[in-house]
Amino acid sequence: MIDVKTILEEIKAAPYEEIEITAPHTGVINFEITTPGVKVAGSSGTYREKPGTLLAAITREHNAKPIHASVNGEVSHIRSDLDGKFVEAGEPLMVVRHFLTKDEVVEAILQKVLFLFTAPERAKYYFIPSADKKIKASGCRSVTVKPGMELFIVSRMKREKPLNYEGPEGIIYAVYFDHDQNVDMGGPLIGVCPEDQTGVIQDVINRVQSDWEERS
Amino acid sequence: MPEKKHKVLVANRGEIAMRIVQACQKLGLPSVCVYTKEDAHSGHVALARSIGGEDAVYRISSYHDANELLSVADHAGATAVHPGYGFFAEDYRFARRVSERSNPLVFIGPSWRIIRSLGDKINTKRLARSLNVPTVPGSDRPVYDEIEAEEIAETLFAFQAEQGIEHSVVLVKASAGGGGMGIEEIHDLDQFKTVYRRIRNYAKRQFHDEGVLIEQRIFDFNHLEVQVVADRTGKSIAHFGTRNCSVQSTGRQKRIEVAPGFRPQEVHYAFDASKVLKDIVSYSLRMAEEVGYDNVGTWEWIVSPMGQPFLMEVNTRIQVENGVSAAISRIKGQGGVDLIREQIRLALGEPMGYTQEDITFEGVGIEYRIIAEDPANKFTPWVGRIDAFEAPVNDWTSTHTQIPQGEPYVIPTEFDPNLALAIIWGKDLAQAKQRGMEFLDKLILSGQDQTGDSLRSNVRFLKEKTVTLLQF
Amino acid sequence: MDIEKRIAELAERLAYIRDIFGERDNANITLLASKLDEFSEREKTAQPPEKVRLLQQLEELFVFLEKKLETDLTPMDRVRIVRHPLRVSLKDILENVYDNYTEIGGQDEYSIDPSMLIARAYITRRRGDKVFHQPVMVIGQEKGHGQEFRNGGSVKPWGNAKALQYMKVAEIERIPIHAYVSTPGAFPVEDYPGAAQQIARNIYEMAGLRTPVVSVISEGGSGGAEAIGLSDLRLMFSHGYYSVISPEGAAAIESGIRQGQRAPAELIEACARRLKITAQDNLDMGYIDRIVQEPHLGARAYHYDFFKSLRQEIIKATDEVYLRMGGLNFFRARAVARNKAADAAEAENMYVSWTLDDAACDRLVWRRYQKYRNMAKQAFIDMRTPSTRFFSRTQNLLWSGYSFIRYDFLGKHEKKIGKALRDVEGEVRVVVNKITAPLRRGKPKNAVLACDPEKKQKLLELSQPEQGVCLDDWGWSYVSPRAREDKAVTCPNARISGCLDLWAPDLYGDFAGVCAHCGHHFPMEYQWYLSNVFDKDSILEFNAEIEAGNPLEYPGFDKKLEDAKKKTGRKSSCITFEARIDNVKIVCATLYSAFRGGSVGAAEGEKFIRALARARKKHYPFLAYVHGTAGIRIQESLNGLIQMPRVTMAVRRYIEAGGLYLVLYDTNSYAGPVASFLGCSPYQFSIRSANIGFAGPGVIKETTGIDIPPDYHRSYQALARGHIQGIWDRREVRKNLKQALLTIGGRNLYYR
């Protein structure tokens, strides 16, 4: 049994996440936001169709590409020295301090509560088609996993092989990987909630719902 | 060199990038390298940095993104782009963009129109036929009519019977396909209709084109190449001999290349091997002259057990195995030939400076591709950390590797696990084979993967194959 | 008690007047208000007889001033009248105009769509002492005096589908249809059967309905009105409006305001005036046949006299349609034709049988076609000289004559002879086979075939050298100007699909505007299709002189038209031409967005119709290639709107003559045209780049409050909803069109 309260206090001490925004590719960077402390918004709209605050534009081959904020938060640092300069891919451009929402706090605590099934090697991971279909249709919590069950496809060096789930029986509570992205060895793939733990998890959620104050 | 001082952007990675940087150095040209996050520890980055400093390397998001390469080229003040092999080497659109953008650069390779026309297999086949260059028997255009297709297949069976081939096989393939998709073989004409319709429907579904090619399937062939070199005028064209690339993995990837292509002095062949070599060279040059070929390129041939050559395709780029041809070549009697250097020099507009008569050949070269893979298990790639890699040093060996010396190296999962190329020279085939064995015996190579298993490599496979090299 | 009730009624009348006149001040209204207040004051103290007298005076004043106010009504006031909750509704009409009725498929909110009301009703007439019940199908929108669930008469696609179902029932039962149009516009959702597609289906079916339809327009809002409004005789309430767009909508477009904002009231008033939406305007332009006079300031549920006159008008109109179709009708036809109010009253006492025989049904449909064909003829500019007109008429005649001889006369005989020949050939073959069978058996199956040297040559040497070595023709014959820019372009799907930036010359040149990675289609110019889809130099344009005009003299529109003409070098947004696709001859009409958004007005409609006629006469397939259309050109109002039924009827005529009518959508195709002559095609295809729908996202949000997903109108959604029949890759349009022409062809096309 874990102490949700303590974890919550820990998170409360630093109730934010620092998100580093890096150059997606080479090009000349022009900042739209120039002073730290500016509040920015992530994408919005019923379908997330409205892009977030325009942070900067990066121009490459006569093509200016906007860089939008992906989450709500506050700009805490800007590399103003790069303004108008050519940058390499992956160059850090600014840092956005994002204050955790209730859902994200729940997420963070769950990572500690759930059984995490981790990647045995650095590779790209996919769900097997039958599981993938189910997850896409009705969400990951519709899938119950059992030890020894074939669940993933591991893709590495253009070759694919199956991977079986090992761990307690339960429902998939969270998925931590994206398709087409490499997962490092030991990185979590899924969080599984054993049947008898559902009460604990509900408790976490309730507690966060009542204890956590969101700020923007 | 021409008056303009050139600077070369190396649009590639690993071993070939290093060889381009070195060739530029030999020519006194500055170069710029690019690398991705995963490749930060690759040897080509360290080499470029050691020569040109921090300004000679740029981190980019992907080697596949032409925009990255060109934006770096402009920022670094590069005037020419070397594509290496793979990536953009045979992409005529990239070559066109490089040479036709508002800030045009030199594309180190043939001009884009040549890449385009020789990049198309059907075109190449038709060009060859128009010049009486032998090609694989069968259709040289997509066939859309079932009756016509059946007639071709029927004639192909009769033709093979006439040639004395015991088990005739005919291939039916989608003309728009490639990479082994949409190909089926038939063993007698009764199968034809069913297979033809299946392939046609597949092609229609997959490529929206019903065109089908029908060809003879040639078995047990040897894979030969002719190395062609030409300057920008497209008028002075020479060859640097032949290579035999018949030792391949199950996936038809080359593992050992030998120059020259056959060795009738030491090996007995069922046909006149010298004539075959002479023929494929003159056929290749005939085609190169016809299109005004204007840089390095390779004409790939298959030779049947009866000694008939058929043109397969033309690679409009430098190849991995260029070094093995260089190893046996002498220009005006001088060794130390570097075909990459020649490629860059000629692409930048320098005249050739020698003729075919000035090029002579001496001895036998063997190139080994040392790869972390498991030949016993369908050549499955192995990924992990290389702890030690040490190639024996001799005056008859040159080794190209991107593995940094003296530090462990983790093979990036994004790319093929090629570790090194080793080129061995001997005065004849016997000596070359013996030196090859010696090299492979002394090679130190160890490593571990994430689960603690030790490195797998193809070294043993290479040794086994060395014994029978050039035998046919 | 009685007095209080009468006061309350007057107060209600005053409130109504205020509602109608909007925010405008009017001395008469002020006077009425003060008089009413004054009376209310005095009422407390006055004696009963005095009260009655004063009240009577006040009531008379109301009548008097209402009459005066009537003359002050602006077009926008009429819009407010028809939208007022007190406005007569279809239920009121059913109760008061018909003698008895049964509602079909609805009881208040329990209905597939409560805004569409269907009823079987009858009208009782006497001849002497004989009583006749004459049944009719009544179809119309029901606003229900502001009942929420009626949705203001804005009908959902399935409501219109129900209307169509019962029109077909009426056709089978051979009873006339009375269509009461009272809608601000259709509810613009795409759920099956789809707003646009269903209206298109309705119009197409109504065009050929073999039973008389009389329509009565109260609120004729755009496509929603056309969904049930196509009729043989069209009546309109004197205080109604009939328009291509609501004045608010027009004002919003005109002022260029963003979603959620409101256009200024004066502009809305001005637009209402400019759009010529009143009954008198529509009568003058010829889009309605008669006006049904309403009481001052508009009919409300308690105007019993109005119902009486409506009853007479609708009977008379129905009689007129039947009598026109022939039979023994001399005197009665004269009587209805006299068209006087006094005669309308007679109508009820005169008996006209509401039945038609088959021949009369044919005439009915033909006359309906003619009626619409002759509308909007003055609304475009035809600059052709009299001699060219004469020439084109002669040519038309020749084509008709030629196709009659070629296809109807010779064609039939050819087919017969051909069949006979094939039969003989088949017989001969059987005999020959029998005779030669023993000879053929002599050859062993697996004998080694000698290789024919000539055939062997084919395996080894260049085939068809005359075609040259290089078989590929690289590139397209039209290259977009955007392909000349040295720049990278980002695919909108880059974030999701990881597409790399494309170089503009590759993207707009080689790739034909298709993302090499994810297949996203960037829009391309219409010229790209004209040169890359049809055979080289095969395009022969015709009727290019027919020119879009400004029939309503809409202020400022002449300039806009002039600009569009200058920009495109063309005279309308519709190009009609003959062309070939791999030597199959077709007629094509293209709507392109560079000219006023590809909007359709009288000129475009006329060109479309003439192109259809040409295809019909020459027995060619017809392709409607829609490179984008924003809808009906609002500045032409009804002259544009009427193109919906008008062109659809021409399409129907072409299809019934055996033609193949293919529609291909490209970029954004919305509203009127999709909801009529495009949407009615059984073969609608789309290029991946297209968005297809009834109303754009802004309008949907505005009118329904629904926030639609960004991909709501994408072609794949349209396919999934069953609105279109297939999606093509732009690079394969030519191939697919050829395939479609070969596999779908109509029965009268020449290549069959």
PDB file of N, CA and C in Angstrom, chain B residues 241-309:
ATOM      1  N   GLY B 241      37.816  -1.263 -64.787  1.00  0.00           N
ATOM      2  CA  GLY B 241      37.798  -2.713 -64.660  1.00  0.00           C
ATOM      3  C   GLY B 241      36.491  -3.273 -64.138  1.00  0.00           C
ATOM      4  N   THR B 242      36.552  -4.553 -63.805  1.00  0.00           N
ATOM      5  CA  THR B 242      35.354  -5.294 -63.415  1.00  0.00           C
ATOM      6  C   THR B 242      35.485  -5.790 -61.989  1.00  0.00           C
ATOM      7  N   ARG B 243      34.352  -6.151 -61.420  1.00  0.00           N
ATOM      8  CA  ARG B 243      34.327  -6.718 -60.071  1.00  0.00           C
ATOM      9  C   ARG B 243      33.375  -7.905 -60.087  1.00  0.00           C
ATOM     10  N   ASN B 244      33.621  -8.825 -59.175  1.00  0.00           N
ATOM     11  CA  ASN B 244      32.692  -9.934 -59.000  1.00  0.00           C
ATOM     12  C   ASN B 244      32.085  -9.815 -57.606  1.00  0.00           C
ATOM     13  N   CYS B 245      30.770  -9.718 -57.553  1.00  0.00           N
ATOM     14  CA  CYS B 245      30.084  -9.493 -56.274  1.00  0.00           C
ATOM     15  C   CYS B 245      29.130 -10.636 -55.991  1.00  0.00           C
ATOM     16  N   SER B 246      29.557 -11.854 -56.268  1.00  0.00           N
ATOM     17  CA  SER B 246      28.627 -12.972 -56.178  1.00  0.00           C
ATOM     18  C   SER B 246      28.418 -13.511 -54.776  1.00  0.00           C
ATOM     19  N   VAL B 247      29.281 -13.139 -53.838  1.00  0.00           N
ATOM     20  CA  VAL B 247      29.067 -13.619 -52.470  1.00  0.00           C
ATOM     21  C   VAL B 247      28.095 -12.659 -51.784  1.00  0.00           C
ATOM     22  N   GLN B 248      26.897 -13.175 -51.530  1.00  0.00           N
ATOM     23  CA  GLN B 248      25.835 -12.308 -51.013  1.00  0.00           C
ATOM     24  C   GLN B 248      25.121 -12.973 -49.851  1.00  0.00           C
ATOM     25  N   SER B 249      24.406 -12.153 -49.094  1.00  0.00           N
ATOM     26  CA  SER B 249      23.589 -12.701 -48.006  1.00  0.00           C
ATOM     27  C   SER B 249      22.318 -13.292 -48.614  1.00  0.00           C
ATOM     28  N   THR B 250      21.497 -13.919 -47.768  1.00  0.00           N
ATOM     29  CA  THR B 250      20.250 -14.477 -48.292  1.00  0.00           C
ATOM     30  C   THR B 250      19.350 -13.380 -48.843  1.00  0.00           C
ATOM     31  N   GLY B 251      19.482 -12.171 -48.304  1.00  0.00           N
ATOM     32  CA  GLY B 251      18.661 -11.065 -48.793  1.00  0.00           C
ATOM     33  C   GLY B 251      19.287 -10.364 -49.978  1.00  0.00           C
ATOM     34  N   ARG B 252      20.212 -11.039 -50.698  1.00  0.00           N
ATOM     35  CA  ARG B 252      20.881 -10.481 -51.867  1.00  0.00           C
ATOM     36  C   ARG B 252      21.677  -9.217 -51.558  1.00  0.00           C
ATOM     37  N   GLN B 253      22.236  -9.157 -50.354  1.00  0.00           N
ATOM     38  CA  GLN B 253      23.125  -8.048 -50.026  1.00  0.00           C
ATOM     39  C   GLN B 253      24.552  -8.544 -50.205  1.00  0.00           C
ATOM     40  N   LYS B 254      25.384  -7.699 -50.846  1.00  0.00           N
ATOM     41  CA  LYS B 254      26.756  -8.117 -51.121  1.00  0.00           C
ATOM     42  C   LYS B 254      27.564  -8.244 -49.823  1.00  0.00           C
ATOM     43  N   ARG B 255      28.421  -9.252 -49.773  1.00  0.00           N
ATOM     44  CA  ARG B 255      29.279  -9.433 -48.605  1.00  0.00           C
ATOM     45  C   ARG B 255      30.766  -9.430 -48.966  1.00  0.00           C
ATOM     46  N   ILE B 256      31.107  -9.995 -50.130  1.00  0.00           N
ATOM     47  CA  ILE B 256      32.502  -9.934 -50.582  1.00  0.00           C
ATOM     48  C   ILE B 256      32.508  -9.479 -52.045  1.00  0.00           C
ATOM     49  N   GLU B 257      33.415  -8.544 -52.365  1.00  0.00           N
ATOM     50  CA  GLU B 257      33.598  -8.159 -53.756  1.00  0.00           C
ATOM     51  C   GLU B 257      35.053  -8.413 -54.145  1.00  0.00           C
ATOM     52  N   VAL B 258      35.215  -8.904 -55.344  1.00  0.00           N
ATOM     53  CA  VAL B 258      36.561  -9.189 -55.820  1.00  0.00           C
ATOM     54  C   VAL B 258      36.789  -8.467 -57.143  1.00  0.00           C
ATOM     55  N   ALA B 259      37.996  -7.901 -57.300  1.00  0.00           N
ATOM     56  CA  ALA B 259      38.369  -7.324 -58.592  1.00  0.00           C
ATOM     57  C   ALA B 259      39.650  -8.023 -59.046  1.00  0.00           C
ATOM     58  N   PRO B 260      39.728  -8.423 -60.284  1.00  0.00           N
ATOM     59  CA  PRO B 260      38.750  -8.333 -61.370  1.00  0.00           C
ATOM     60  C   PRO B 260      37.623  -9.360 -61.250  1.00  0.00           C
ATOM     61  N   GLY B 261      36.706  -9.299 -62.220  1.00  0.00           N
ATOM     62  CA  GLY B 261      35.502 -10.116 -62.162  1.00  0.00           C
ATOM     63  C   GLY B 261      35.746 -11.610 -62.324  1.00  0.00           C
ATOM     64  N   PHE B 262      36.659 -11.986 -63.190  1.00  0.00           N
ATOM     65  CA  PHE B 262      37.050 -13.390 -63.325  1.00  0.00           C
ATOM     66  C   PHE B 262      38.572 -13.436 -63.339  1.00  0.00           C
ATOM     67  N   ARG B 263      39.134 -14.640 -63.107  1.00  0.00           N
ATOM     68  CA  ARG B 263      40.587 -14.778 -63.078  1.00  0.00           C
ATOM     69  C   ARG B 263      40.975 -16.012 -63.888  1.00  0.00           C
ATOM     70  N   PRO B 264      40.833 -15.945 -65.237  1.00  0.00           N
ATOM     71  CA  PRO B 264      41.086 -17.139 -66.045  1.00  0.00           C
ATOM     72  C   PRO B 264      42.526 -17.659 -65.919  1.00  0.00           C
ATOM     73  N   GLN B 265      43.442 -16.800 -65.465  1.00  0.00           N
ATOM     74  CA  GLN B 265      44.826 -17.250 -65.296  1.00  0.00           C
ATOM     75  C   GLN B 265      44.935 -18.328 -64.228  1.00  0.00           C
ATOM     76  N   GLU B 266      44.035 -18.262 -63.210  1.00  0.00           N
ATOM     77  CA  GLU B 266      44.179 -19.179 -62.089  1.00  0.00           C
ATOM     78  C   GLU B 266      42.991 -20.124 -61.919  1.00  0.00           C
ATOM     79  N   VAL B 267      41.859 -19.728 -62.497  1.00  0.00           N
ATOM     80  CA  VAL B 267      40.653 -20.544 -62.291  1.00  0.00           C
ATOM     81  C   VAL B 267      40.159 -21.016 -63.654  1.00  0.00           C
ATOM     82  N   HIS B 268      39.678 -22.269 -63.685  1.00  0.00           N
ATOM     83  CA  HIS B 268      39.145 -22.768 -64.950  1.00  0.00           C
ATOM     84  C   HIS B 268      37.650 -22.433 -65.069  1.00  0.00           C
ATOM     85  N   TYR B 269      37.254 -21.892 -66.201  1.00  0.00           N
ATOM     86  CA  TYR B 269      35.847 -21.578 -66.440  1.00  0.00           C
ATOM     87  C   TYR B 269      35.332 -22.390 -67.610  1.00  0.00           C
ATOM     88  N   ALA B 270      34.026 -22.644 -67.595  1.00  0.00           N
ATOM     89  CA  ALA B 270      33.404 -23.437 -68.664  1.00  0.00           C
ATOM     90  C   ALA B 270      33.223 -22.614 -69.936  1.00  0.00           C
ATOM     91  N   PHE B 271      33.595 -21.355 -69.870  1.00  0.00           N
ATOM     92  CA  PHE B 271      33.407 -20.480 -71.031  1.00  0.00           C
ATOM     93  C   PHE B 271      34.621 -19.573 -71.120  1.00  0.00           C
ATOM     94  N   ASP B 272      34.650 -18.767 -72.159  1.00  0.00           N
ATOM     95  CA  ASP B 272      35.795 -17.881 -72.351  1.00  0.00           C
ATOM     96  C   ASP B 272      35.637 -16.655 -71.450  1.00  0.00           C
ATOM     97  N   ALA B 273      36.190 -16.715 -70.258  1.00  0.00           N
ATOM     98  CA  ALA B 273      35.972 -15.670 -69.259  1.00  0.00           C
ATOM     99  C   ALA B 273      36.574 -14.333 -69.689  1.00  0.00           C
ATOM    100  N   SER B 274      37.724 -14.372 -70.341  1.00  0.00           N
ATOM    101  CA  SER B 274      38.336 -13.096 -70.768  1.00  0.00           C
ATOM    102  C   SER B 274      37.419 -12.370 -71.735  1.00  0.00           C
ATOM    103  N   LYS B 275      36.792 -13.153 -72.613  1.00  0.00           N
ATOM    104  CA  LYS B 275      35.923 -12.521 -73.594  1.00  0.00           C
ATOM    105  C   LYS B 275      34.699 -11.894 -72.900  1.00  0.00           C
ATOM    106  N   VAL B 276      34.185 -12.623 -71.915  1.00  0.00           N
ATOM    107  CA  VAL B 276      33.009 -12.089 -71.212  1.00  0.00           C
ATOM    108  C   VAL B 276      33.364 -10.749 -70.567  1.00  0.00           C
ATOM    109  N   LEU B 277      34.521 -10.698 -69.904  1.00  0.00           N
ATOM    110  CA  LEU B 277      34.918  -9.448 -69.252  1.00  0.00           C
ATOM    111  C   LEU B 277      35.068  -8.334 -70.284  1.00  0.00           C
ATOM    112  N   LYS B 278      35.694  -8.679 -71.392  1.00  0.00           N
ATOM    113  CA  LYS B 278      35.915  -7.668 -72.424  1.00  0.00           C
ATOM    114  C   LYS B 278      34.579  -7.178 -72.974  1.00  0.00           C
ATOM    115  N   ASP B 279      33.651  -8.138 -73.185  1.00  0.00           N
ATOM    116  CA  ASP B 279      32.341  -7.782 -73.739  1.00  0.00           C
ATOM    117  C   ASP B 279      31.566  -6.856 -72.804  1.00  0.00           C
ATOM    118  N   ILE B 280      31.512  -7.232 -71.521  1.00  0.00           N
ATOM    119  CA  ILE B 280      30.664  -6.395 -70.646  1.00  0.00           C
ATOM    120  C   ILE B 280      31.263  -5.002 -70.489  1.00  0.00           C
ATOM    121  N   VAL B 281      32.580  -4.904 -70.556  1.00  0.00           N
ATOM    122  CA  VAL B 281      33.195  -3.581 -70.490  1.00  0.00           C
ATOM    123  C   VAL B 281      32.808  -2.776 -71.722  1.00  0.00           C
ATOM    124  N   SER B 282      32.897  -3.408 -72.889  1.00  0.00           N
ATOM    125  CA  SER B 282      32.623  -2.595 -74.081  1.00  0.00           C
ATOM    126  C   SER B 282      31.133  -2.275 -74.197  1.00  0.00           C
ATOM    127  N   TYR B 283      30.266  -3.215 -73.775  1.00  0.00           N
ATOM    128  CA  TYR B 283      28.833  -2.895 -73.747  1.00  0.00           C
ATOM    129  C   TYR B 283      28.555  -1.705 -72.824  1.00  0.00           C
ATOM    130  N   SER B 284      29.167  -1.745 -71.638  1.00  0.00           N
ATOM    131  CA  SER B 284      28.919  -0.694 -70.649  1.00  0.00           C
ATOM    132  C   SER B 284      29.357   0.657 -71.194  1.00  0.00           C
ATOM    133  N   LEU B 285      30.547   0.680 -71.808  1.00  0.00           N
ATOM    134  CA  LEU B 285      31.039   1.951 -72.339  1.00  0.00           C
ATOM    135  C   LEU B 285      30.168   2.433 -73.501  1.00  0.00           C
ATOM    136  N   ARG B 286      29.664   1.487 -74.277  1.00  0.00           N
ATOM    137  CA  ARG B 286      28.813   1.867 -75.403  1.00  0.00           C
ATOM    138  C   ARG B 286      27.588   2.626 -74.895  1.00  0.00           C
ATOM    139  N   MET B 287      26.993   2.109 -73.823  1.00  0.00           N
ATOM    140  CA  MET B 287      25.812   2.785 -73.265  1.00  0.00           C
ATOM    141  C   MET B 287      26.182   4.125 -72.634  1.00  0.00           C
ATOM    142  N   ALA B 288      27.304   4.133 -71.918  1.00  0.00           N
ATOM    143  CA  ALA B 288      27.729   5.375 -71.253  1.00  0.00           C
ATOM    144  C   ALA B 288      27.951   6.461 -72.287  1.00  0.00           C
ATOM    145  N   GLU B 289      28.573   6.083 -73.414  1.00  0.00           N
ATOM    146  CA  GLU B 289      28.820   7.065 -74.470  1.00  0.00           C
ATOM    147  C   GLU B 289      27.512   7.563 -75.061  1.00  0.00           C
ATOM    148  N   GLU B 290      26.567   6.644 -75.237  1.00  0.00           N
ATOM    149  CA  GLU B 290      25.287   7.016 -75.841  1.00  0.00           C
ATOM    150  C   GLU B 290      24.564   8.087 -75.009  1.00  0.00           C
ATOM    151  N   VAL B 291      24.570   7.932 -73.676  1.00  0.00           N
ATOM    152  CA  VAL B 291      23.848   8.915 -72.848  1.00  0.00           C
ATOM    153  C   VAL B 291      24.723  10.093 -72.453  1.00  0.00           C
ATOM    154  N   GLY B 292      25.998  10.068 -72.800  1.00  0.00           N
ATOM    155  CA  GLY B 292      26.905  11.141 -72.385  1.00  0.00           C
ATOM    156  C   GLY B 292      27.120  11.112 -70.890  1.00  0.00           C
ATOM    157  N   TYR B 293      27.403   9.937 -70.398  1.00  0.00           N
ATOM    158  CA  TYR B 293      27.558   9.763 -68.953  1.00  0.00           C
ATOM    159  C   TYR B 293      28.639  10.703 -68.436  1.00  0.00           C
ATOM    160  N   ASP B 294      28.375  11.361 -67.265  1.00  0.00           N
ATOM    161  CA  ASP B 294      29.296  12.427 -66.864  1.00  0.00           C
ATOM    162  C   ASP B 294      29.764  12.353 -65.407  1.00  0.00           C
ATOM    163  N   ASN B 295      29.877  11.165 -64.846  1.00  0.00           N
ATOM    164  CA  ASN B 295      30.483  11.011 -63.521  1.00  0.00           C
ATOM    165  C   ASN B 295      30.725   9.524 -63.299  1.00  0.00           C
ATOM    166  N   VAL B 296      30.906   9.108 -62.038  1.00  0.00           N
ATOM    167  CA  VAL B 296      31.161   7.683 -61.837  1.00  0.00           C
ATOM    168  C   VAL B 296      29.836   6.910 -61.857  1.00  0.00           C
ATOM    169  N   GLY B 297      29.921   5.646 -62.239  1.00  0.00           N
ATOM    170  CA  GLY B 297      28.733   4.817 -62.267  1.00  0.00           C
ATOM    171  C   GLY B 297      29.121   3.365 -62.421  1.00  0.00           C
ATOM    172  N   THR B 298      28.176   2.486 -62.127  1.00  0.00           N
ATOM    173  CA  THR B 298      28.473   1.060 -62.204  1.00  0.00           C
ATOM    174  C   THR B 298      27.421   0.370 -63.052  1.00  0.00           C
ATOM    175  N   TRP B 299      27.873  -0.412 -64.014  1.00  0.00           N
ATOM    176  CA  TRP B 299      26.967  -1.220 -64.824  1.00  0.00           C
ATOM    177  C   TRP B 299      26.927  -2.620 -64.211  1.00  0.00           C
ATOM    178  N   GLU B 300      25.764  -3.057 -63.803  1.00  0.00           N
ATOM    179  CA  GLU B 300      25.664  -4.351 -63.141  1.00  0.00           C
ATOM    180  C   GLU B 300      25.218  -5.418 -64.131  1.00  0.00           C
ATOM    181  N   TRP B 301      25.882  -6.557 -64.066  1.00  0.00           N
ATOM    182  CA  TRP B 301      25.634  -7.635 -65.032  1.00  0.00           C
ATOM    183  C   TRP B 301      25.379  -8.926 -64.309  1.00  0.00           C
ATOM    184  N   ILE B 302      24.566  -9.779 -64.926  1.00  0.00           N
ATOM    185  CA  ILE B 302      24.565 -11.147 -64.454  1.00  0.00           C
ATOM    186  C   ILE B 302      25.112 -12.013 -65.579  1.00  0.00           C
ATOM    187  N   VAL B 303      25.918 -13.009 -65.171  1.00  0.00           N
ATOM    188  CA  VAL B 303      26.533 -13.887 -66.164  1.00  0.00           C
ATOM    189  C   VAL B 303      26.043 -15.299 -65.868  1.00  0.00           C
ATOM    190  N   SER B 304      25.474 -15.916 -66.874  1.00  0.00           N
ATOM    191  CA  SER B 304      24.908 -17.250 -66.678  1.00  0.00           C
ATOM    192  C   SER B 304      26.035 -18.288 -66.623  1.00  0.00           C
ATOM    193  N   PRO B 305      25.749 -19.476 -66.092  1.00  0.00           N
ATOM    194  CA  PRO B 305      26.800 -20.513 -66.005  1.00  0.00           C
ATOM    195  C   PRO B 305      27.375 -20.851 -67.379  1.00  0.00           C
ATOM    196  N   MET B 306      26.642 -20.489 -68.427  1.00  0.00           N
ATOM    197  CA  MET B 306      27.171 -20.763 -69.766  1.00  0.00           C
ATOM    198  C   MET B 306      27.962 -19.576 -70.306  1.00  0.00           C
ATOM    199  N   GLY B 307      28.112 -18.561 -69.451  1.00  0.00           N
ATOM    200  CA  GLY B 307      28.942 -17.437 -69.867  1.00  0.00           C
ATOM    201  C   GLY B 307      28.218 -16.382 -70.688  1.00  0.00           C
ATOM    202  N   GLN B 308      26.868 -16.359 -70.585  1.00  0.00           N
ATOM    203  CA  GLN B 308      26.158 -15.289 -71.281  1.00  0.00           C
ATOM    204  C   GLN B 308      25.945 -14.126 -70.320  1.00  0.00           C
ATOM    205  N   PRO B 309      26.363 -12.939 -70.717  1.00  0.00           N
ATOM    206  CA  PRO B 309      26.109 -11.791 -69.844  1.00  0.00           C
ATOM    207  C   PRO B 309      24.762 -11.141 -70.176  1.00  0.00           C
TER     208      PRO B 309
END
